PDB file of C-alpha atoms and ligand atoms in Angstrom:
ATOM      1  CA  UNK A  29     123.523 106.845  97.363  1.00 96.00           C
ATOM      2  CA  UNK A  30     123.087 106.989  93.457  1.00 97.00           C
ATOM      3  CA  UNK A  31     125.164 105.763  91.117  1.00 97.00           C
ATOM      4  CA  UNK A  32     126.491 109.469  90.603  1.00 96.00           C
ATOM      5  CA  UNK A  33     127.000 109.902  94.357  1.00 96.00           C
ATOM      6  CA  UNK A  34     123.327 112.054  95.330  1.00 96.00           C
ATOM      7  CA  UNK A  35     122.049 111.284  98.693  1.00 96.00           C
ATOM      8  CA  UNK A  36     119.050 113.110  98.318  1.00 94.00           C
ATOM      9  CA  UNK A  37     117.482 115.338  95.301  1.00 90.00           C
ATOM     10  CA  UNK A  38     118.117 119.145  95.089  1.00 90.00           C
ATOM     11  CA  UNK A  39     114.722 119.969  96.805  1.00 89.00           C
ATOM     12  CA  UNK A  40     116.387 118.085  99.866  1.00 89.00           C
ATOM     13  CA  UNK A  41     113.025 116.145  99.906  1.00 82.00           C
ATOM     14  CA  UNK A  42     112.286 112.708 102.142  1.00 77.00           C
ATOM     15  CA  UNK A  43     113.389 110.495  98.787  1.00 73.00           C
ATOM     16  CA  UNK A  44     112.724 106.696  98.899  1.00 86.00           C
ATOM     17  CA  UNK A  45     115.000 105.444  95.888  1.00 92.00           C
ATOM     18  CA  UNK A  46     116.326 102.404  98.061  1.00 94.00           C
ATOM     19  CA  UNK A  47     115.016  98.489  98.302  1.00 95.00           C
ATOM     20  CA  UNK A  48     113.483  97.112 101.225  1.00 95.00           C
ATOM     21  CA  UNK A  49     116.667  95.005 101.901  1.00 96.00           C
ATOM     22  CA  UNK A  50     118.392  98.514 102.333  1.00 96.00           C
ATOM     23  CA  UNK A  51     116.115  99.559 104.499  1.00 95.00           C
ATOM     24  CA  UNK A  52     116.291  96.650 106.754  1.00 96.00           C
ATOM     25  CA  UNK A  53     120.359  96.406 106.546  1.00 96.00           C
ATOM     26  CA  UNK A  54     119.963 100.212 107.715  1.00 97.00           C
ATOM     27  CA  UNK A  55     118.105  98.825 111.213  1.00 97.00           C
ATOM     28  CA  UNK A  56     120.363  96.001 111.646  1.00 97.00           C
ATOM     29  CA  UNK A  57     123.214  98.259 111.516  1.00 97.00           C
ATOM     30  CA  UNK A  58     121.199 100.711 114.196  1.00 98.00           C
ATOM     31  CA  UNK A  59     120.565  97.861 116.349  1.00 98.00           C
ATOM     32  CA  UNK A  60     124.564  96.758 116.641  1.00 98.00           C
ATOM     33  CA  UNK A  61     125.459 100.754 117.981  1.00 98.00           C
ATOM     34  CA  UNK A  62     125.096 101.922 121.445  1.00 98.00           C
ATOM     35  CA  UNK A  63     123.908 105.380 119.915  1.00 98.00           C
ATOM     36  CA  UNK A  64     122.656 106.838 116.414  1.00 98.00           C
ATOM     37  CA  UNK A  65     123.372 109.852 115.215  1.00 98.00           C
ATOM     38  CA  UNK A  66     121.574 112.603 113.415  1.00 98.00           C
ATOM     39  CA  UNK A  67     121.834 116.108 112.048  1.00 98.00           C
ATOM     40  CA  UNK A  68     119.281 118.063 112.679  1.00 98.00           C
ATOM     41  CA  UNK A  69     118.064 118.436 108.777  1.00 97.00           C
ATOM     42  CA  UNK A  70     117.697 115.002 108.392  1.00 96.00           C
ATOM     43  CA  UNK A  71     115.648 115.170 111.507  1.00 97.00           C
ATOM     44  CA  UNK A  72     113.676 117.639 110.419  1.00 96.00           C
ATOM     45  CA  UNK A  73     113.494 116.812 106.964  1.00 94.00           C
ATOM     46  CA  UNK A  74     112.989 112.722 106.989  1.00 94.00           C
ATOM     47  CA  UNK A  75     111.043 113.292 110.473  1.00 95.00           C
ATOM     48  CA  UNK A  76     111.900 109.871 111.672  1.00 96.00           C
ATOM     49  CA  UNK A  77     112.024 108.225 115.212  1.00 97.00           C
ATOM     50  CA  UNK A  78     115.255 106.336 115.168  1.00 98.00           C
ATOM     51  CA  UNK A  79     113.607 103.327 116.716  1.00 97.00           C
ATOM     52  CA  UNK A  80     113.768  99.355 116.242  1.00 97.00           C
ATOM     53  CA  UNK A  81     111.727  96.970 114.540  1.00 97.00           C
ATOM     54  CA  UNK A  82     109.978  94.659 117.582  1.00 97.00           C
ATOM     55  CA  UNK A  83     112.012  91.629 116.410  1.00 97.00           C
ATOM     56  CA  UNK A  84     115.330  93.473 116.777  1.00 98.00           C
ATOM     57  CA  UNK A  85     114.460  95.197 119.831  1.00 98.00           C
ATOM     58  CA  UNK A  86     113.830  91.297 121.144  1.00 98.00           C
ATOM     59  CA  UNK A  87     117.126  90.400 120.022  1.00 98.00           C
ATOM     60  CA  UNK A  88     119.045  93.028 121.515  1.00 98.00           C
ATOM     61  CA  UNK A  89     117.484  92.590 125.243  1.00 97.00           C
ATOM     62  CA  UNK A  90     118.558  88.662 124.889  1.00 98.00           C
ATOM     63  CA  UNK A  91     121.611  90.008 124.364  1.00 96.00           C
ATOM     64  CA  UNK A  92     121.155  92.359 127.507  1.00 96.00           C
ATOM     65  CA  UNK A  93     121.234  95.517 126.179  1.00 96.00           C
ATOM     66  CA  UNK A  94     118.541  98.518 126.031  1.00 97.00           C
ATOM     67  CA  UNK A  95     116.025  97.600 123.370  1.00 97.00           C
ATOM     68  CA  UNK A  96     117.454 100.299 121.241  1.00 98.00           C
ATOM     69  CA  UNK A  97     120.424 102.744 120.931  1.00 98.00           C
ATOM     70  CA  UNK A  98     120.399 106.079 122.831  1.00 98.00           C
ATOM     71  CA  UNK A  99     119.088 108.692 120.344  1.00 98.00           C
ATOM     72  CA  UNK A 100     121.213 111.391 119.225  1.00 98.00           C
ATOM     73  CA  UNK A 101     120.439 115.101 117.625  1.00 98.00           C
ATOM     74  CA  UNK A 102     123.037 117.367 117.084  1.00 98.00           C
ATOM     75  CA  UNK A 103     122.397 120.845 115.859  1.00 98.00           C
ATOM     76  CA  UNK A 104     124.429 124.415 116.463  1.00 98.00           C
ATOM     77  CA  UNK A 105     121.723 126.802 116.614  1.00 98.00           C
ATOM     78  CA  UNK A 106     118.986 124.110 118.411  1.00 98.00           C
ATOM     79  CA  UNK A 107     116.032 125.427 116.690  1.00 98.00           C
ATOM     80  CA  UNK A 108     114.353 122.201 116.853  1.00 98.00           C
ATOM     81  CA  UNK A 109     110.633 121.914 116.445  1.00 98.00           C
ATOM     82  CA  UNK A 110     109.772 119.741 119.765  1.00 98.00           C
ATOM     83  CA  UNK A 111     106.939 118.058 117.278  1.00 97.00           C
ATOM     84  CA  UNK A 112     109.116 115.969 115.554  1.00 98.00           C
ATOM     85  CA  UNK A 113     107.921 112.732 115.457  1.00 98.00           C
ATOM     86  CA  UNK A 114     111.319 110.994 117.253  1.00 98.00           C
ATOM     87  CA  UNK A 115     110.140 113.046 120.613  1.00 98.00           C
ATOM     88  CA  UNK A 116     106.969 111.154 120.053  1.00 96.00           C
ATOM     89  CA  UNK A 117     108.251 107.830 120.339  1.00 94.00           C
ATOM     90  CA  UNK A 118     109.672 106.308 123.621  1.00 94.00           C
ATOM     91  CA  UNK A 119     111.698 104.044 122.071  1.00 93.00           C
ATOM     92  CA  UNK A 120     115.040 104.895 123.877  1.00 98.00           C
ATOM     93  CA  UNK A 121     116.016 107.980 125.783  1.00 98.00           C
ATOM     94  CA  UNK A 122     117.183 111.043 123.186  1.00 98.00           C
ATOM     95  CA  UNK A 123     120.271 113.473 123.914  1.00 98.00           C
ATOM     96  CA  UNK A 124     120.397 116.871 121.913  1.00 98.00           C
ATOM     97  CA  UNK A 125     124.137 118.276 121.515  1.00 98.00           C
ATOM     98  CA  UNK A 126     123.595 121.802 120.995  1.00 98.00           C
ATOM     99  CA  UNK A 127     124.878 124.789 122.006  1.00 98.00           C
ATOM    100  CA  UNK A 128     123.304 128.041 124.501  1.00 98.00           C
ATOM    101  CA  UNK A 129     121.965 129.403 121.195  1.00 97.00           C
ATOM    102  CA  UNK A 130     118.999 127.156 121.611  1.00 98.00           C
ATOM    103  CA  UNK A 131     116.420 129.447 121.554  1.00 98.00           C
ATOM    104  CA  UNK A 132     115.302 129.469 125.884  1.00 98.00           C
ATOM    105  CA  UNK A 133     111.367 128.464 124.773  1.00 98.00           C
ATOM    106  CA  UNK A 134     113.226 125.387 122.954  1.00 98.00           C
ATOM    107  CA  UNK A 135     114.973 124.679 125.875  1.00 98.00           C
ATOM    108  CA  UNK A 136     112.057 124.829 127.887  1.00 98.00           C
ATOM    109  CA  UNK A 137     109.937 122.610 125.455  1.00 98.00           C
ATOM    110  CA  UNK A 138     113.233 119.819 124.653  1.00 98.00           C
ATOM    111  CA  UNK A 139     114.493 119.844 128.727  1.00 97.00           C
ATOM    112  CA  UNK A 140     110.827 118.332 129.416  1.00 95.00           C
ATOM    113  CA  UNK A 141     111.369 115.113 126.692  1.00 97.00           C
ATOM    114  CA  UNK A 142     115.148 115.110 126.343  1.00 98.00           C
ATOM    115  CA  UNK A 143     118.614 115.619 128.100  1.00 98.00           C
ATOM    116  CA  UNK A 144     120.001 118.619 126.511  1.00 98.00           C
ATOM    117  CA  UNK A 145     123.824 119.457 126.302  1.00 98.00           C
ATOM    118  CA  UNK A 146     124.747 122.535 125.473  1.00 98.00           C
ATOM    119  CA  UNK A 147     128.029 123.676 124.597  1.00 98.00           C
ATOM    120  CA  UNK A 148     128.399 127.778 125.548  1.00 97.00           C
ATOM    121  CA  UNK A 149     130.485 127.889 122.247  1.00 96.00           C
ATOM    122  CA  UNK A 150     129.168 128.864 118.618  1.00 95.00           C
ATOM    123  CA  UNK A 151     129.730 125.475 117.253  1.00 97.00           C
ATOM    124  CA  UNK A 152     129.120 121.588 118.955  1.00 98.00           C
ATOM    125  CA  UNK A 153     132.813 120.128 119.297  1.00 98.00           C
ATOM    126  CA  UNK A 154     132.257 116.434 118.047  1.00 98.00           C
ATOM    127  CA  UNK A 155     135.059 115.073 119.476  1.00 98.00           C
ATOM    128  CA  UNK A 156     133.748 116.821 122.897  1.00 98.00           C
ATOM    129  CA  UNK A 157     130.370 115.094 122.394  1.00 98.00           C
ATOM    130  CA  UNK A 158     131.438 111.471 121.608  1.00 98.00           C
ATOM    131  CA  UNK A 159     134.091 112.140 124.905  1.00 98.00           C
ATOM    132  CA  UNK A 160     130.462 112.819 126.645  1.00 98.00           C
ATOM    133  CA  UNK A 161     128.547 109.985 125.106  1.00 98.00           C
ATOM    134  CA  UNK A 162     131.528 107.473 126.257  1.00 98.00           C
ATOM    135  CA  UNK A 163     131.958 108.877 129.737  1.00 98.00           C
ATOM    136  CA  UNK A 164     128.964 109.308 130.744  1.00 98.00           C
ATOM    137  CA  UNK A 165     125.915 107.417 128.781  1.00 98.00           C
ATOM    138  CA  UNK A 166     129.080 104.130 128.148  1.00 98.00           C
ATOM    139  CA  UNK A 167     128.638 104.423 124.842  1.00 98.00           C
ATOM    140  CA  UNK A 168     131.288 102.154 122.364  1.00 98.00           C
ATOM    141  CA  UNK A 169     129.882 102.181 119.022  1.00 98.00           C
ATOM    142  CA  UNK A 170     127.757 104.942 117.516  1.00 98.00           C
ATOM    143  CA  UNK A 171     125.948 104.852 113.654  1.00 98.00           C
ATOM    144  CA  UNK A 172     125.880 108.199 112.543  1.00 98.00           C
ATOM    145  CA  UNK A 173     122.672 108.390 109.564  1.00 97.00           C
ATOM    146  CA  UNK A 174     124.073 111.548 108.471  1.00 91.00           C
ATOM    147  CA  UNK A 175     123.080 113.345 106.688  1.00 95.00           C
ATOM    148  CA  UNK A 176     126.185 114.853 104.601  1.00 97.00           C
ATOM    149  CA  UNK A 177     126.905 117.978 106.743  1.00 97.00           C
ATOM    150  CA  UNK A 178     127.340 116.211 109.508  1.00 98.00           C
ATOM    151  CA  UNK A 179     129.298 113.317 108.396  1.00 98.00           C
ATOM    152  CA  UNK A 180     132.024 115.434 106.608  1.00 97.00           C
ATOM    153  CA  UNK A 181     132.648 117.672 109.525  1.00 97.00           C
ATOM    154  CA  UNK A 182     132.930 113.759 111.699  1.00 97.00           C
ATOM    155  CA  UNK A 183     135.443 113.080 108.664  1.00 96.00           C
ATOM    156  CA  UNK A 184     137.170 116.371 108.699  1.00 95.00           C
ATOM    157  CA  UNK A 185     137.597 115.659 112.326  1.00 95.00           C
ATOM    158  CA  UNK A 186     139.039 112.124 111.726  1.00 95.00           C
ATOM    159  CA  UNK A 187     136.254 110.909 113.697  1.00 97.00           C
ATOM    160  CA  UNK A 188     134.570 108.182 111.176  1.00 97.00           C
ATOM    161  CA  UNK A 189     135.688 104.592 111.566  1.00 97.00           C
ATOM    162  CA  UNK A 190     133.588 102.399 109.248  1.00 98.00           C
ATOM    163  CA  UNK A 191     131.343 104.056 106.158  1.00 98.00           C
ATOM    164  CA  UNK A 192     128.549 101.625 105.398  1.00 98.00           C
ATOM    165  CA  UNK A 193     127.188 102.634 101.505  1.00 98.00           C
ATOM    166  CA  UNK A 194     124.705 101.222  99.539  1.00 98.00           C
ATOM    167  CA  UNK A 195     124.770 102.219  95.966  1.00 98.00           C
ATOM    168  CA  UNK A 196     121.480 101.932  94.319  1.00 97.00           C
ATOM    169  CA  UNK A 197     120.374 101.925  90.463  1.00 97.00           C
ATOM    170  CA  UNK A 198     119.711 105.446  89.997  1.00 96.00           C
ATOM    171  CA  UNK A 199     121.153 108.603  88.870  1.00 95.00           C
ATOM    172  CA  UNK A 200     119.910 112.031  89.699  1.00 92.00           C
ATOM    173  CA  UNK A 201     122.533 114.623  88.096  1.00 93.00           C
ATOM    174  CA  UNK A 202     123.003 118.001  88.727  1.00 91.00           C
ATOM    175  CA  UNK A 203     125.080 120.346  91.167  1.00 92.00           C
ATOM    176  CA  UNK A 204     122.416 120.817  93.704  1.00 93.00           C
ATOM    177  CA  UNK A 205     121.531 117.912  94.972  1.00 93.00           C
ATOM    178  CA  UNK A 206     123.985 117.129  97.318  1.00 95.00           C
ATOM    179  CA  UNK A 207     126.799 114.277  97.421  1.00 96.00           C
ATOM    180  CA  UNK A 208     127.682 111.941 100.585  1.00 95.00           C
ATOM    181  CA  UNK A 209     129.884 115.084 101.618  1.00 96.00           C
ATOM    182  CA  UNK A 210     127.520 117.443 100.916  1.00 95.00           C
ATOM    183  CA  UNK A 211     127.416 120.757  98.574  1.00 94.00           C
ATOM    184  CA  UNK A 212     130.068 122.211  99.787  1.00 92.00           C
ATOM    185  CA  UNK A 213     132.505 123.312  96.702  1.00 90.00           C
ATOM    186  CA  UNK A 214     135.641 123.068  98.899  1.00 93.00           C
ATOM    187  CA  UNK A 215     137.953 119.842  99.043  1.00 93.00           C
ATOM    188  CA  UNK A 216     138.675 118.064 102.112  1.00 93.00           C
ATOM    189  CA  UNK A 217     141.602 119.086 104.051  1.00 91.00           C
ATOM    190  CA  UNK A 218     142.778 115.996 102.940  1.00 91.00           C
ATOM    191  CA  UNK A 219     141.907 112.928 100.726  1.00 93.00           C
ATOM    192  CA  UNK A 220     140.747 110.167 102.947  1.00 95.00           C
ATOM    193  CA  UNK A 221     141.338 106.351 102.063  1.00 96.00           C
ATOM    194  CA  UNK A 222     139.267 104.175 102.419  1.00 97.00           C
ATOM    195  CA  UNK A 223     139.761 100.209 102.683  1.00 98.00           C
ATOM    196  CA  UNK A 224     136.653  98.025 101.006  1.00 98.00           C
ATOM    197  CA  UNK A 225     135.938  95.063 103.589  1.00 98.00           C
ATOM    198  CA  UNK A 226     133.201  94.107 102.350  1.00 98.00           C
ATOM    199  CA  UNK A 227     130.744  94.190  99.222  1.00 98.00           C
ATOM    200  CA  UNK A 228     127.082  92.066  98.640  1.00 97.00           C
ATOM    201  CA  UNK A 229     124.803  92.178  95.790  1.00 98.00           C
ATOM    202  CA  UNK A 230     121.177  91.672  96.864  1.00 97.00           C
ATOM    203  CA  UNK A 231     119.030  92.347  93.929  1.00 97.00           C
ATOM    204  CA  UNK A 232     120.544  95.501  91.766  1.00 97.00           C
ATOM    205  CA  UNK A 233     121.937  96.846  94.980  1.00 98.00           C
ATOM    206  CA  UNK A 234     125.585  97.133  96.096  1.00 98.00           C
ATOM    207  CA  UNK A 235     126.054  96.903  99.652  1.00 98.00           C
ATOM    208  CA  UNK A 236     129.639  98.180 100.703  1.00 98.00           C
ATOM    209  CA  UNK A 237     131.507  98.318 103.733  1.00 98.00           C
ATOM    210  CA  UNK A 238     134.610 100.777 104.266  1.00 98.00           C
ATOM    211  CA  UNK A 239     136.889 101.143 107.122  1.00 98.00           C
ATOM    212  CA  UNK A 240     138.708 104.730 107.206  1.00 97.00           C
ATOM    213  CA  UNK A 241     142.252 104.941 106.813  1.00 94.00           C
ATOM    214  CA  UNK A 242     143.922 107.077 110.092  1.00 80.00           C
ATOM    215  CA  UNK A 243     146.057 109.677 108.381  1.00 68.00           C
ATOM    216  CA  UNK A 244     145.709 112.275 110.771  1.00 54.00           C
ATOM    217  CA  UNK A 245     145.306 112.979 114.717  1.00 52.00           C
ATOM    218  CA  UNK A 246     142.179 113.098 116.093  1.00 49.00           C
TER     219      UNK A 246
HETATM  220  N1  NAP B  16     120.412 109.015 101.310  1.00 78.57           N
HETATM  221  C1  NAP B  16     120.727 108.927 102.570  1.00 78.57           C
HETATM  222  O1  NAP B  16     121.170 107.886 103.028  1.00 78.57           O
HETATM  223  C2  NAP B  16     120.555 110.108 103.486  1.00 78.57           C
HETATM  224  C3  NAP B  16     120.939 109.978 104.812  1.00 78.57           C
HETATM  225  C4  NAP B  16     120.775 111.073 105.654  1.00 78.57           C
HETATM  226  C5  NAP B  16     120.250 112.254 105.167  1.00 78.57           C
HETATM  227  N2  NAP B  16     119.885 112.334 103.872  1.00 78.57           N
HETATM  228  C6  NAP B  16     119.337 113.599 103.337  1.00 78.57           C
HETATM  229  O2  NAP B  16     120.243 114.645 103.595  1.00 78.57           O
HETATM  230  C7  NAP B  16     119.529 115.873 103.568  1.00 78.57           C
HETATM  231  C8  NAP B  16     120.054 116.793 104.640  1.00 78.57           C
HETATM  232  O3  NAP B  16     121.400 117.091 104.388  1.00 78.57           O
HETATM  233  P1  NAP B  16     122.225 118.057 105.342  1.00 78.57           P
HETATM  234  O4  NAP B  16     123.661 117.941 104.975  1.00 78.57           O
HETATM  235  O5  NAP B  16     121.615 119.414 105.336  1.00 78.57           O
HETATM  236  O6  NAP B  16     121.898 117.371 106.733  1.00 78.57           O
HETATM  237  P2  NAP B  16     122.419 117.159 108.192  1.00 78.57           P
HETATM  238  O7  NAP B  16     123.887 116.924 108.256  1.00 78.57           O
HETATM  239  O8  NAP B  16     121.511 116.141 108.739  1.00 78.57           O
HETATM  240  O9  NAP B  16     122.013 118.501 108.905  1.00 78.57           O
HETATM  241  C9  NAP B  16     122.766 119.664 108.874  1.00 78.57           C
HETATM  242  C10 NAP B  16     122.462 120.380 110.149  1.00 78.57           C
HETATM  243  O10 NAP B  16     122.807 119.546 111.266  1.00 78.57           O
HETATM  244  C11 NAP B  16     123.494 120.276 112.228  1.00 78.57           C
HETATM  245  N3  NAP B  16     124.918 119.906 112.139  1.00 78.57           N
HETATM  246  C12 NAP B  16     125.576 119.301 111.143  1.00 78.57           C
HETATM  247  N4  NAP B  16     126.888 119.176 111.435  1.00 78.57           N
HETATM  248  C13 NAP B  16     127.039 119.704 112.647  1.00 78.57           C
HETATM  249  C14 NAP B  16     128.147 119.895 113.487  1.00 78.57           C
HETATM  250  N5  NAP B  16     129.381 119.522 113.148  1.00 78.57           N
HETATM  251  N6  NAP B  16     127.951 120.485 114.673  1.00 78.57           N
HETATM  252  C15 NAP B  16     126.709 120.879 115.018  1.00 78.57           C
HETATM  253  N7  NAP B  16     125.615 120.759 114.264  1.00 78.57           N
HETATM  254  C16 NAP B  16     125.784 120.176 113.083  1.00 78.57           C
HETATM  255  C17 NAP B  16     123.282 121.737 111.854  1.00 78.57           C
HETATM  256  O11 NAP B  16     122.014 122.055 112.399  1.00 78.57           O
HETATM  257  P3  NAP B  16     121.501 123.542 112.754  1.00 78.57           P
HETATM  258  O12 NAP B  16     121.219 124.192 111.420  1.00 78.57           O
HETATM  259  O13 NAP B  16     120.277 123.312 113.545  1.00 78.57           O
HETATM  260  O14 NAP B  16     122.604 124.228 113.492  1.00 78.57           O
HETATM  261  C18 NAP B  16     123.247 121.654 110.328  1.00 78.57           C
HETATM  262  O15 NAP B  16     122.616 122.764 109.721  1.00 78.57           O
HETATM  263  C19 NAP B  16     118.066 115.523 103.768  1.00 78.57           C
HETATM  264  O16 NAP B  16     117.370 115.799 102.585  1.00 78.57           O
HETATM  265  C20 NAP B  16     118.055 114.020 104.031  1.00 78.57           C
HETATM  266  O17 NAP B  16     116.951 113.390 103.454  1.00 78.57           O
HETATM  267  C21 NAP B  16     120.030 111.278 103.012  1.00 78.57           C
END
């Protein structure tokens, strides 16, 4: 994030405004979850593969795990282009949360190179999907990427634990380019707290670790 809060510029485009340290503490946090998370603009948009450096792949079979966390998409209306490069990479199986508005060519194209679950609703409930992702795949821990839309309606849900935010030495201004919670104009149902637990300088970046304060139900 910049220093006034933008996670990306207005054009939504694949910005690079963060260190090489950042980018690195972003796999090492991917390598300690069972799962990571995506929406499927930041899919489409960043058109990354969610995979491991070798080195941390290494580390996590010593540690007898899969060499990297089961890959997550999660999108309501499941128009997803099936030549994104994450379905090119084998890197760990992939799971799309969608719903029956997939588009049935999509299905067709996404059953072949992932497992699909689709919800006959409008909407993907999240709660549902991380019930699914437990019970069936034994999933613990999963790091959500974002981007915004999706991680305010996991924190509208109460459904965040631990926000991991690196604040780097830029600013972008303006109205369009959206914040860590998105564009939307409305407030959160409710203001969430956050606890610091930890903070590290490396270079002019400001690595910051939050645990969410429960104030509601899940
Ligand atoms: N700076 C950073 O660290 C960072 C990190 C991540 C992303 N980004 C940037 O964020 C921008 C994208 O932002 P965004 O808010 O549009 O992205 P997003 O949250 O990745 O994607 C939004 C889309 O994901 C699906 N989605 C989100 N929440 C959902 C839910 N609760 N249930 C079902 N589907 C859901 C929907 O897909 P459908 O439209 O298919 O239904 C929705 O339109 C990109 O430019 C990316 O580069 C920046």
């Amino acid at each position: 994030m910049t220093v006034d809060g933008k996670i990306t510029t207005r054009n939504f485009s694949p910005v690079d405004f963060t260190s090489r340290e950042d980018k690195l503490h972003l796999f090492r946090q991917r390598a300690l979850a069972d799962a990571v998370l995506i929406g499927h603009t930041s899919l489409k948009r960043d058109n990354v593969r969610l995979s491991l450096p070798a080195e941390l792949q290494q580390a996590r079979i010593k540690r007898k795990r899969a060499p990297a966390p089961l890959r997550v998409i999660v999108s309501n209306k499941g128009r997803i282009d099936s030549r994104l490069k994450i379905f090119q990479s084998a890197s760990s199986p992939i799971l799309v949360f969608s719903t029956t508005r997939m588009p049935r060519k999509t299905q067709a194209a996404l059953g072949e190179i992932a497992t699909l679950h689709l919800a006959e609703s409008d909407d993907v409930d999240l709660a549902e999907m991380l019930r699914i992702l437990r019970s069936q795949y034994d999933v613990r821990a999963v790091a959500c990427e974002g981007g915004p839309t999706l991680f305010r309606s996991l924190l509208e849900r109460g459904l965040v634990d631990q926000l991991n935010l690196t604040i780097a030495p830029y600013m972008f201004g303006g109205t369009r380019a959206p914040t860590l919670t998105g564009l939307s104009k409305q407030f959160l149902p409710a203001s969430v707290h956050l606890r610091l637990i930890d903070m590290r300088v490396v270079g002019e970046e400001c690595f910051l670790s939050y645990r969410i304060k429960r104030q509601r139900r899940r």
